[in-house]
Amino acid sequence: MNKRIDRYSGAQRQRGVAIITAILLIAMGTITMVAISSRQQLDMHRERNEGLIQQARAFGVSGERFAAALLYRDYQAGLRENTDSFDDDWAQTIPPVPIDNASIQGCIVDMQGRFNLNNLVNSEGAKAEFYFEQLKRLLSELNIDQAKADAVLDWVDTDINATIPEGAEDDYYSGLTPGYRTANAPFVSVSELQLVKGFSSAIKEETEDYELLLPHISALPTSEGPTAINVNTATPEVLASLSDEIKPLAADLSRWDTGAYEDYPECEDIFDLTADDGPDTLGGDARDLAPYESTLLFDQQVDSGDSGAETAPPGTYDVRSRYFQVRIDVEAEGISLSQYTLFERNNDGKTRVLYRSRDTL
């Protein structure tokens, strides 16, 4: 009798173990299937997003080529004595254009309407006095401490001696966390300025100064010498930085409205050139003149005194430009991409890409 009971109990235990084992196997199988399904879903989303990113980049390059064609056509047309100004077709923004499941918009910015940070040094890498003083005047126009120009100069000059009083070389930057060294070379892009003493992205007040200065500066090659300011596209602050003689007339000579770049670098606002009527200092509003006529008045003012002629040497300003930055914004099913391309346009009107960046200047 006891033996039958033991066999019965043993059979019951075996059936219980079998049931538990079966439940565990089913649970493990379910977990595995869910994991495989989740991984497949993740892979599908990843592939979809990668496809959208590649599509957005392709649209960005297409917009870039359209801009290159627009700049070439502008040069070939030779309008207004082949000057570059806001009257040209390239100076008009491209409104959002729907393409399949995406939209694209963009603008072209004349980078010679800005102060070139690489003008600060000559071909030997030593301080270029005029341009150093010009940067100080520009900072002053923007209510930024002029002394910050010292550190900017030290970043691009080739020596290792800090400019007095607020310069900075390796001994300063190596003491930061994390530490790094000065470039002692030309700026590659304007965003590099955030590494320079006085414009750090880690300090709110310095970031504000950087953002305030950003619409007025560029980082252009100087292999053929300093780049000139295009007075047709320069901001009042940049024009005022050319000399003390120009400063009182800068607002009248400039075709910019200061509010045009409040939302920089948003394309839809960057070419809002509505301007309030200024004083009739030159016997007429320069904004009503053709670009080259406005520049003639500019020439007359610079040449009106010896100090003005010395302050703005030949080649400091012009009415033509070689360097343009194209911004293309693409939206595609939740994917956003901003592409910045710096073009150099040669004497035949053809352009070449100097650099291209995405989502950052």
mmCIF file of C-alpha atoms in Angstrom:
data_model
loop_
_atom_site.group_PDB
_atom_site.id
_atom_site.type_symbol
_atom_site.label_atom_id
_atom_site.label_comp_id
_atom_site.label_asym_id
_atom_site.label_seq_id
_atom_site.Cartn_x
_atom_site.Cartn_y
_atom_site.Cartn_z
ATOM 1 C CA MET A 1 0.000 0.000 0.000
ATOM 2 C CA ASN A 2 2.764 2.414 0.975
ATOM 3 C CA LYS A 3 4.616 1.556 -2.195
ATOM 4 C CA ARG A 4 1.624 2.520 -4.344
ATOM 5 C CA ILE A 5 1.302 5.809 -2.464
ATOM 6 C CA ASP A 6 4.991 6.570 -2.971
ATOM 7 C CA ARG A 7 4.752 5.800 -6.678
ATOM 8 C CA TYR A 8 1.671 8.023 -6.932
ATOM 9 C CA SER A 9 3.372 10.892 -5.089
ATOM 10 C CA GLY A 10 6.454 10.512 -7.274
ATOM 11 C CA ALA A 11 4.351 10.649 -10.419
ATOM 12 C CA GLN A 12 2.599 13.757 -9.148
ATOM 13 C CA ARG A 13 5.925 15.469 -8.485
ATOM 14 C CA GLN A 14 7.172 14.583 -11.945
ATOM 15 C CA ARG A 15 4.038 15.984 -13.548
ATOM 16 C CA GLY A 16 4.429 19.177 -11.468
ATOM 17 C CA VAL A 17 8.043 19.566 -12.575
ATOM 18 C CA ALA A 18 7.023 18.961 -16.186
ATOM 19 C CA ILE A 19 4.322 21.619 -16.000
ATOM 20 C CA ILE A 20 6.694 24.154 -14.428
ATOM 21 C CA THR A 21 9.339 23.334 -17.043
ATOM 22 C CA ALA A 22 6.803 23.780 -19.824
ATOM 23 C CA ILE A 23 5.692 27.146 -18.393
ATOM 24 C CA LEU A 24 9.319 28.279 -18.161
ATOM 25 C CA LEU A 25 9.996 27.222 -21.730
ATOM 26 C CA ILE A 26 6.892 29.071 -22.933
ATOM 27 C CA ALA A 27 7.914 32.166 -20.960
ATOM 28 C CA MET A 28 11.452 32.019 -22.318
ATOM 29 C CA GLY A 29 10.135 31.531 -25.819
ATOM 30 C CA THR A 30 7.783 34.507 -25.406
ATOM 31 C CA ILE A 31 10.583 36.700 -24.051
ATOM 32 C CA THR A 32 12.811 35.654 -26.937
ATOM 33 C CA MET A 33 10.130 36.413 -29.522
ATOM 34 C CA VAL A 34 9.408 39.807 -27.936
ATOM 35 C CA ALA A 35 13.134 40.600 -27.891
ATOM 36 C CA ILE A 36 13.501 39.563 -31.534
ATOM 37 C CA SER A 37 10.423 41.572 -32.508
ATOM 38 C CA SER A 38 11.650 44.640 -30.579
ATOM 39 C CA ARG A 39 15.067 44.340 -32.180
ATOM 40 C CA GLN A 40 13.482 44.103 -35.602
ATOM 41 C CA GLN A 41 11.339 47.165 -34.894
ATOM 42 C CA LEU A 42 14.418 49.042 -33.665
ATOM 43 C CA ASP A 43 16.368 48.028 -36.749
ATOM 44 C CA MET A 44 13.490 49.126 -38.974
ATOM 45 C CA HIS A 45 13.292 52.529 -37.229
ATOM 46 C CA ARG A 46 17.050 52.887 -37.453
ATOM 47 C CA GLU A 47 17.050 52.068 -41.156
ATOM 48 C CA ARG A 48 14.141 54.430 -41.718
ATOM 49 C CA ASN A 49 15.886 57.266 -39.890
ATOM 50 C CA GLU A 50 19.131 56.581 -41.711
ATOM 51 C CA GLY A 51 17.250 56.697 -44.985
ATOM 52 C CA LEU A 52 15.654 60.027 -44.024
ATOM 53 C CA ILE A 53 19.037 61.436 -42.988
ATOM 54 C CA GLN A 54 20.592 60.395 -46.292
ATOM 55 C CA GLN A 55 17.613 61.893 -48.119
ATOM 56 C CA ALA A 56 17.965 65.161 -46.171
ATOM 57 C CA ARG A 57 21.688 65.303 -46.979
ATOM 58 C CA ALA A 58 20.951 64.679 -50.651
ATOM 59 C CA PHE A 59 18.430 67.545 -50.613
ATOM 60 C CA GLY A 60 21.039 69.720 -48.889
ATOM 61 C CA VAL A 61 23.582 69.041 -51.633
ATOM 62 C CA SER A 62 20.918 69.721 -54.273
ATOM 63 C CA GLY A 63 20.141 73.063 -52.643
ATOM 64 C CA GLU A 64 23.850 73.796 -52.565
ATOM 65 C CA ARG A 65 24.135 73.148 -56.318
ATOM 66 C CA PHE A 66 21.144 75.375 -56.980
ATOM 67 C CA ALA A 67 22.865 78.169 -55.030
ATOM 68 C CA ALA A 68 26.070 77.647 -57.019
ATOM 69 C CA ALA A 69 24.104 77.945 -60.262
ATOM 70 C CA LEU A 70 22.415 81.107 -58.972
ATOM 71 C CA LEU A 71 25.782 82.705 -58.145
ATOM 72 C CA TYR A 72 27.149 81.717 -61.551
ATOM 73 C CA ARG A 73 24.137 83.173 -63.351
ATOM 74 C CA ASP A 74 24.477 86.385 -61.337
ATOM 75 C CA TYR A 75 28.094 86.737 -62.406
ATOM 76 C CA GLN A 76 27.368 85.994 -66.053
ATOM 77 C CA ALA A 77 24.513 88.519 -66.119
ATOM 78 C CA GLY A 78 26.937 91.265 -65.052
ATOM 79 C CA LEU A 79 24.160 93.478 -63.729
ATOM 80 C CA ARG A 80 24.936 96.827 -62.073
ATOM 81 C CA GLU A 81 28.534 96.754 -63.321
ATOM 82 C CA ASN A 82 28.933 93.256 -61.884
ATOM 83 C CA THR A 83 28.628 94.454 -58.314
ATOM 84 C CA ASP A 84 27.236 92.276 -55.540
ATOM 85 C CA SER A 85 24.420 93.699 -53.465
ATOM 86 C CA PHE A 86 21.025 92.918 -51.988
ATOM 87 C CA ASP A 87 19.481 93.786 -55.347
ATOM 88 C CA ASP A 88 20.843 90.533 -56.797
ATOM 89 C CA ASP A 89 18.771 87.384 -57.135
ATOM 90 C CA TRP A 90 21.096 85.432 -54.837
ATOM 91 C CA ALA A 91 20.115 87.749 -51.960
ATOM 92 C CA GLN A 92 16.551 86.444 -51.890
ATOM 93 C CA THR A 93 15.630 83.622 -49.531
ATOM 94 C CA ILE A 94 14.144 80.402 -50.824
ATOM 95 C CA PRO A 95 10.776 79.828 -49.091
ATOM 96 C CA PRO A 96 9.949 76.280 -47.928
ATOM 97 C CA VAL A 97 9.543 74.107 -51.029
ATOM 98 C CA PRO A 98 7.734 70.750 -50.560
ATOM 99 C CA ILE A 99 9.500 67.761 -52.144
ATOM 100 C CA ASP A 100 7.778 64.398 -51.631
ATOM 101 C CA ASN A 101 7.734 63.878 -47.856
ATOM 102 C CA ALA A 102 10.174 66.701 -47.132
ATOM 103 C CA SER A 103 10.578 70.471 -47.466
ATOM 104 C CA ILE A 104 13.636 72.564 -48.232
ATOM 105 C CA GLN A 105 14.459 76.241 -47.824
ATOM 106 C CA GLY A 106 17.629 78.295 -47.793
ATOM 107 C CA CYS A 107 19.546 81.518 -48.272
ATOM 108 C CA ILE A 108 22.889 82.844 -49.481
ATOM 109 C CA VAL A 109 24.931 85.192 -47.292
ATOM 110 C CA ASP A 110 27.719 87.419 -48.603
ATOM 111 C CA MET A 111 30.541 86.696 -46.178
ATOM 112 C CA GLN A 112 32.487 89.726 -47.353
ATOM 113 C CA GLY A 113 29.877 91.917 -45.737
ATOM 114 C CA ARG A 114 31.599 90.914 -42.500
ATOM 115 C CA PHE A 115 34.920 91.334 -40.754
ATOM 116 C CA ASN A 116 37.296 88.494 -41.616
ATOM 117 C CA LEU A 117 38.981 87.266 -38.424
ATOM 118 C CA ASN A 118 41.890 85.931 -40.479
ATOM 119 C CA ASN A 119 42.721 89.476 -41.611
ATOM 120 C CA LEU A 120 44.212 90.018 -38.148
ATOM 121 C CA VAL A 121 47.601 88.678 -39.243
ATOM 122 C CA ASN A 122 49.730 89.212 -42.327
ATOM 123 C CA SER A 123 51.300 86.554 -44.537
ATOM 124 C CA GLU A 124 54.042 86.015 -41.930
ATOM 125 C CA GLY A 125 51.533 85.412 -39.164
ATOM 126 C CA ALA A 126 52.301 88.702 -37.404
ATOM 127 C CA LYS A 127 49.756 91.290 -36.264
ATOM 128 C CA ALA A 128 48.200 93.410 -39.019
ATOM 129 C CA GLU A 129 47.785 96.701 -37.167
ATOM 130 C CA PHE A 130 44.917 98.175 -39.189
ATOM 131 C CA TYR A 131 42.743 95.085 -38.961
ATOM 132 C CA PHE A 132 43.482 94.653 -35.268
ATOM 133 C CA GLU A 133 42.270 98.204 -34.657
ATOM 134 C CA GLN A 134 39.267 97.542 -36.897
ATOM 135 C CA LEU A 135 38.264 94.562 -34.764
ATOM 136 C CA LYS A 136 38.533 96.708 -31.640
ATOM 137 C CA ARG A 137 36.274 99.332 -33.213
ATOM 138 C CA LEU A 138 33.785 96.629 -34.208
ATOM 139 C CA LEU A 139 33.699 95.267 -30.651
ATOM 140 C CA SER A 140 33.160 98.785 -29.363
ATOM 141 C CA GLU A 141 30.252 99.305 -31.780
ATOM 142 C CA LEU A 142 28.624 96.191 -30.307
ATOM 143 C CA ASN A 143 29.341 97.229 -26.696
ATOM 144 C CA ILE A 144 31.776 94.351 -26.257
ATOM 145 C CA ASP A 145 34.988 94.924 -24.311
ATOM 146 C CA GLN A 146 37.678 95.969 -26.805
ATOM 147 C CA ALA A 147 40.300 94.116 -24.783
ATOM 148 C CA LYS A 148 38.857 90.833 -26.052
ATOM 149 C CA ALA A 149 40.556 91.559 -29.371
ATOM 150 C CA ASP A 150 43.896 90.708 -27.717
ATOM 151 C CA ALA A 151 42.972 87.054 -27.201
ATOM 152 C CA VAL A 152 41.502 86.768 -30.716
ATOM 153 C CA LEU A 153 44.781 88.032 -32.159
ATOM 154 C CA ASP A 154 46.806 85.585 -30.066
ATOM 155 C CA TRP A 155 44.696 82.719 -31.371
ATOM 156 C CA VAL A 156 45.757 83.358 -35.000
ATOM 157 C CA ASP A 157 49.232 84.878 -34.732
ATOM 158 C CA THR A 158 52.247 82.575 -34.878
ATOM 159 C CA ASP A 159 54.125 83.766 -31.804
ATOM 160 C CA ILE A 160 53.707 82.422 -28.268
ATOM 161 C CA ASN A 161 53.726 85.788 -26.504
ATOM 162 C CA ALA A 162 50.403 86.888 -25.035
ATOM 163 C CA THR A 163 49.238 90.335 -26.175
ATOM 164 C CA ILE A 164 49.052 92.847 -23.325
ATOM 165 C CA PRO A 165 46.794 93.216 -21.402
ATOM 166 C CA GLU A 166 44.140 90.545 -22.114
ATOM 167 C CA GLY A 167 45.837 88.172 -24.535
ATOM 168 C CA ALA A 168 46.075 84.413 -24.040
ATOM 169 C CA GLU A 169 48.469 81.743 -25.255
ATOM 170 C CA ASP A 170 49.116 78.104 -24.355
ATOM 171 C CA ASP A 171 49.836 78.817 -20.701
ATOM 172 C CA TYR A 172 46.268 80.101 -20.269
ATOM 173 C CA TYR A 173 44.411 77.439 -22.268
ATOM 174 C CA SER A 174 46.407 74.511 -20.884
ATOM 175 C CA GLY A 175 45.170 75.474 -17.420
ATOM 176 C CA LEU A 176 41.516 75.011 -18.380
ATOM 177 C CA THR A 177 39.515 71.813 -17.858
ATOM 178 C CA PRO A 178 39.870 70.212 -20.304
ATOM 179 C CA GLY A 179 43.031 71.944 -21.408
ATOM 180 C CA TYR A 180 44.028 72.645 -25.000
ATOM 181 C CA ARG A 181 46.454 74.788 -26.982
ATOM 182 C CA THR A 182 46.066 77.872 -29.139
ATOM 183 C CA ALA A 183 45.692 77.297 -32.867
ATOM 184 C CA ASN A 184 48.380 79.837 -33.859
ATOM 185 C CA ALA A 185 46.817 79.506 -37.312
ATOM 186 C CA PRO A 186 43.894 80.994 -39.253
ATOM 187 C CA PHE A 187 40.340 80.334 -38.087
ATOM 188 C CA VAL A 188 38.726 77.435 -39.928
ATOM 189 C CA SER A 189 35.199 78.565 -39.029
ATOM 190 C CA VAL A 190 33.633 81.278 -36.896
ATOM 191 C CA SER A 191 32.455 78.711 -34.332
ATOM 192 C CA GLU A 192 36.113 78.229 -33.418
ATOM 193 C CA LEU A 193 35.909 81.615 -31.713
ATOM 194 C CA GLN A 194 34.093 79.892 -28.850
ATOM 195 C CA LEU A 195 37.435 78.356 -27.858
ATOM 196 C CA VAL A 196 39.005 81.791 -27.460
ATOM 197 C CA LYS A 197 39.300 83.542 -24.129
ATOM 198 C CA GLY A 198 36.368 85.936 -23.691
ATOM 199 C CA PHE A 199 33.950 84.012 -25.944
ATOM 200 C CA SER A 200 33.610 80.670 -24.147
ATOM 201 C CA SER A 201 30.420 78.679 -24.714
ATOM 202 C CA ALA A 202 30.595 77.580 -21.065
ATOM 203 C CA ILE A 203 30.068 81.095 -19.684
ATOM 204 C CA LYS A 204 26.708 82.795 -20.262
ATOM 205 C CA GLU A 205 28.022 86.368 -20.566
ATOM 206 C CA GLU A 206 30.745 85.304 -23.003
ATOM 207 C CA THR A 207 28.270 83.277 -25.043
ATOM 208 C CA GLU A 208 26.092 86.375 -25.341
ATOM 209 C CA ASP A 209 29.070 88.348 -26.669
ATOM 210 C CA TYR A 210 29.801 85.587 -29.180
ATOM 211 C CA GLU A 211 26.210 85.559 -30.428
ATOM 212 C CA LEU A 212 26.218 89.349 -30.652
ATOM 213 C CA LEU A 213 29.404 89.336 -32.711
ATOM 214 C CA LEU A 214 28.493 86.344 -34.910
ATOM 215 C CA PRO A 215 26.486 88.183 -37.637
ATOM 216 C CA HIS A 216 29.407 90.557 -38.207
ATOM 217 C CA ILE A 217 32.353 88.169 -38.609
ATOM 218 C CA SER A 218 33.635 85.546 -41.017
ATOM 219 C CA ALA A 219 36.568 83.154 -41.286
ATOM 220 C CA LEU A 220 37.813 83.379 -44.869
ATOM 221 C CA PRO A 221 41.075 82.364 -46.561
ATOM 222 C CA THR A 222 43.728 85.054 -46.901
ATOM 223 C CA SER A 223 46.139 83.248 -49.214
ATOM 224 C CA GLU A 224 45.762 86.125 -51.693
ATOM 225 C CA GLY A 225 45.886 88.796 -48.995
ATOM 226 C CA PRO A 226 43.257 90.331 -46.696
ATOM 227 C CA THR A 227 39.668 90.110 -47.898
ATOM 228 C CA ALA A 228 37.856 93.369 -48.552
ATOM 229 C CA ILE A 229 34.585 94.471 -46.970
ATOM 230 C CA ASN A 230 31.762 94.656 -49.498
ATOM 231 C CA VAL A 231 30.172 97.968 -48.555
ATOM 232 C CA ASN A 232 26.953 97.001 -50.361
ATOM 233 C CA THR A 233 26.276 94.127 -47.961
ATOM 234 C CA ALA A 234 28.095 95.214 -44.790
ATOM 235 C CA THR A 235 26.228 95.958 -41.580
ATOM 236 C CA PRO A 236 26.387 99.495 -40.127
ATOM 237 C CA GLU A 237 28.651 98.205 -37.362
ATOM 238 C CA VAL A 238 31.127 96.704 -39.831
ATOM 239 C CA LEU A 239 31.174 99.904 -41.897
ATOM 240 C CA ALA A 240 31.685 101.964 -38.752
ATOM 241 C CA SER A 241 34.669 99.792 -37.860
ATOM 242 C CA LEU A 242 36.539 100.862 -41.007
ATOM 243 C CA SER A 243 37.455 104.265 -39.628
ATOM 244 C CA ASP A 244 36.418 106.988 -37.219
ATOM 245 C CA GLU A 245 35.534 109.179 -40.223
ATOM 246 C CA ILE A 246 33.055 106.607 -41.550
ATOM 247 C CA LYS A 247 31.469 105.916 -38.166
ATOM 248 C CA PRO A 248 29.001 108.878 -38.131
ATOM 249 C CA LEU A 249 27.817 107.974 -41.657
ATOM 250 C CA ALA A 250 27.708 104.198 -41.339
ATOM 251 C CA ALA A 251 23.961 103.971 -40.727
ATOM 252 C CA ASP A 252 23.245 106.015 -43.866
ATOM 253 C CA LEU A 253 25.781 104.211 -46.050
ATOM 254 C CA SER A 254 24.696 100.740 -45.007
ATOM 255 C CA ARG A 255 21.750 99.068 -46.707
ATOM 256 C CA TRP A 256 21.179 96.876 -43.673
ATOM 257 C CA ASP A 257 18.633 97.269 -40.912
ATOM 258 C CA THR A 258 20.102 96.199 -37.563
ATOM 259 C CA GLY A 259 16.977 94.205 -36.806
ATOM 260 C CA ALA A 260 17.595 92.057 -39.876
ATOM 261 C CA TYR A 261 19.780 89.594 -38.014
ATOM 262 C CA GLU A 262 18.094 89.503 -34.613
ATOM 263 C CA ASP A 263 17.094 85.903 -35.270
ATOM 264 C CA TYR A 264 20.334 84.941 -37.000
ATOM 265 C CA PRO A 265 20.872 82.523 -38.601
ATOM 266 C CA GLU A 266 17.196 81.993 -39.491
ATOM 267 C CA CYS A 267 16.903 82.497 -43.232
ATOM 268 C CA GLU A 268 13.455 84.037 -43.223
ATOM 269 C CA ASP A 269 14.640 87.143 -41.356
ATOM 270 C CA ILE A 270 18.213 87.610 -42.494
ATOM 271 C CA PHE A 271 17.350 89.702 -45.556
ATOM 272 C CA ASP A 272 14.641 91.896 -44.041
ATOM 273 C CA LEU A 273 16.205 95.169 -45.175
ATOM 274 C CA THR A 274 13.451 97.540 -44.143
ATOM 275 C CA ALA A 275 15.187 100.603 -42.778
ATOM 276 C CA ASP A 276 14.067 103.717 -40.994
ATOM 277 C CA ASP A 277 14.818 106.991 -42.737
ATOM 278 C CA GLY A 278 18.088 108.351 -41.430
ATOM 279 C CA PRO A 279 19.508 111.872 -41.484
ATOM 280 C CA ASP A 280 20.278 113.317 -44.896
ATOM 281 C CA THR A 281 24.006 113.555 -44.122
ATOM 282 C CA LEU A 282 25.209 112.930 -47.683
ATOM 283 C CA GLY A 283 22.550 114.997 -49.410
ATOM 284 C CA GLY A 284 20.444 111.898 -50.181
ATOM 285 C CA ASP A 285 19.599 108.491 -48.799
ATOM 286 C CA ALA A 286 22.316 106.044 -49.861
ATOM 287 C CA ARG A 287 19.759 103.223 -49.811
ATOM 288 C CA ASP A 288 18.016 104.774 -52.814
ATOM 289 C CA LEU A 289 21.186 104.691 -54.901
ATOM 290 C CA ALA A 290 22.561 101.929 -57.094
ATOM 291 C CA PRO A 291 25.198 99.886 -55.261
ATOM 292 C CA TYR A 292 28.156 101.382 -57.112
ATOM 293 C CA GLU A 293 26.801 104.933 -56.661
ATOM 294 C CA SER A 294 26.586 104.371 -52.909
ATOM 295 C CA THR A 295 30.196 103.229 -52.984
ATOM 296 C CA LEU A 296 31.276 106.367 -54.829
ATOM 297 C CA LEU A 297 29.918 108.388 -51.916
ATOM 298 C CA PHE A 298 31.803 106.052 -49.607
ATOM 299 C CA ASP A 299 35.027 106.664 -51.573
ATOM 300 C CA GLN A 300 34.509 110.417 -51.390
ATOM 301 C CA GLN A 301 34.106 110.291 -47.631
ATOM 302 C CA VAL A 302 37.202 108.137 -47.091
ATOM 303 C CA ASP A 303 39.275 110.400 -49.352
ATOM 304 C CA SER A 304 37.960 113.585 -47.760
ATOM 305 C CA GLY A 305 40.756 113.675 -45.206
ATOM 306 C CA ASP A 306 44.268 112.379 -44.858
ATOM 307 C CA SER A 307 43.490 110.478 -41.673
ATOM 308 C CA GLY A 308 40.578 108.695 -43.334
ATOM 309 C CA ALA A 309 42.693 107.631 -46.298
ATOM 310 C CA GLU A 310 45.363 106.276 -43.983
ATOM 311 C CA THR A 311 42.873 104.473 -41.783
ATOM 312 C CA ALA A 312 41.211 102.631 -44.663
ATOM 313 C CA PRO A 313 44.067 101.547 -46.972
ATOM 314 C CA PRO A 314 43.462 100.455 -50.585
ATOM 315 C CA GLY A 315 41.808 97.073 -50.781
ATOM 316 C CA THR A 316 40.032 97.429 -47.465
ATOM 317 C CA TYR A 317 36.602 97.687 -49.078
ATOM 318 C CA ASP A 318 35.016 96.815 -52.412
ATOM 319 C CA VAL A 319 31.668 96.337 -54.154
ATOM 320 C CA ARG A 320 32.285 92.773 -55.318
ATOM 321 C CA SER A 321 32.519 89.530 -53.392
ATOM 322 C CA ARG A 322 34.192 86.152 -53.827
ATOM 323 C CA TYR A 323 32.992 84.331 -50.714
ATOM 324 C CA PHE A 324 29.418 83.318 -50.005
ATOM 325 C CA GLN A 325 27.885 81.036 -47.400
ATOM 326 C CA VAL A 326 24.841 78.974 -48.313
ATOM 327 C CA ARG A 327 22.468 77.725 -45.648
ATOM 328 C CA ILE A 328 20.033 74.963 -46.550
ATOM 329 C CA ASP A 329 17.365 73.785 -44.084
ATOM 330 C CA VAL A 330 15.673 70.420 -44.706
ATOM 331 C CA GLU A 331 12.702 68.926 -42.838
ATOM 332 C CA ALA A 332 11.804 65.298 -43.543
ATOM 333 C CA GLU A 333 9.299 63.440 -41.337
ATOM 334 C CA GLY A 334 10.660 64.746 -38.060
ATOM 335 C CA ILE A 335 14.291 64.841 -39.240
ATOM 336 C CA SER A 336 15.788 68.363 -39.343
ATOM 337 C CA LEU A 337 19.076 69.232 -41.012
ATOM 338 C CA SER A 338 20.842 72.563 -41.502
ATOM 339 C CA GLN A 339 23.745 72.554 -43.931
ATOM 340 C CA TYR A 340 26.276 75.381 -44.241
ATOM 341 C CA THR A 341 28.527 75.584 -47.291
ATOM 342 C CA LEU A 342 31.224 78.182 -47.912
ATOM 343 C CA PHE A 343 31.704 78.955 -51.607
ATOM 344 C CA GLU A 344 34.523 80.776 -53.347
ATOM 345 C CA ARG A 345 33.491 82.258 -56.694
ATOM 346 C CA ASN A 346 36.375 82.781 -59.130
ATOM 347 C CA ASN A 347 36.866 85.353 -61.882
ATOM 348 C CA ASP A 348 34.892 83.187 -64.304
ATOM 349 C CA GLY A 349 31.889 83.012 -61.991
ATOM 350 C CA LYS A 350 32.441 79.344 -61.142
ATOM 351 C CA THR A 351 32.252 78.278 -57.513
ATOM 352 C CA ARG A 352 34.111 75.720 -55.434
ATOM 353 C CA VAL A 353 33.286 74.400 -51.977
ATOM 354 C CA LEU A 354 35.780 75.449 -49.314
ATOM 355 C CA TYR A 355 34.008 73.657 -46.489
ATOM 356 C CA ARG A 356 30.684 72.120 -45.649
ATOM 357 C CA SER A 357 29.210 71.553 -42.202
ATOM 358 C CA ARG A 358 25.903 70.261 -40.906
ATOM 359 C CA ASP A 359 23.919 71.599 -37.952
ATOM 360 C CA THR A 360 26.769 73.872 -36.865
ATOM 361 C CA LEU A 361 28.666 76.836 -38.234
#
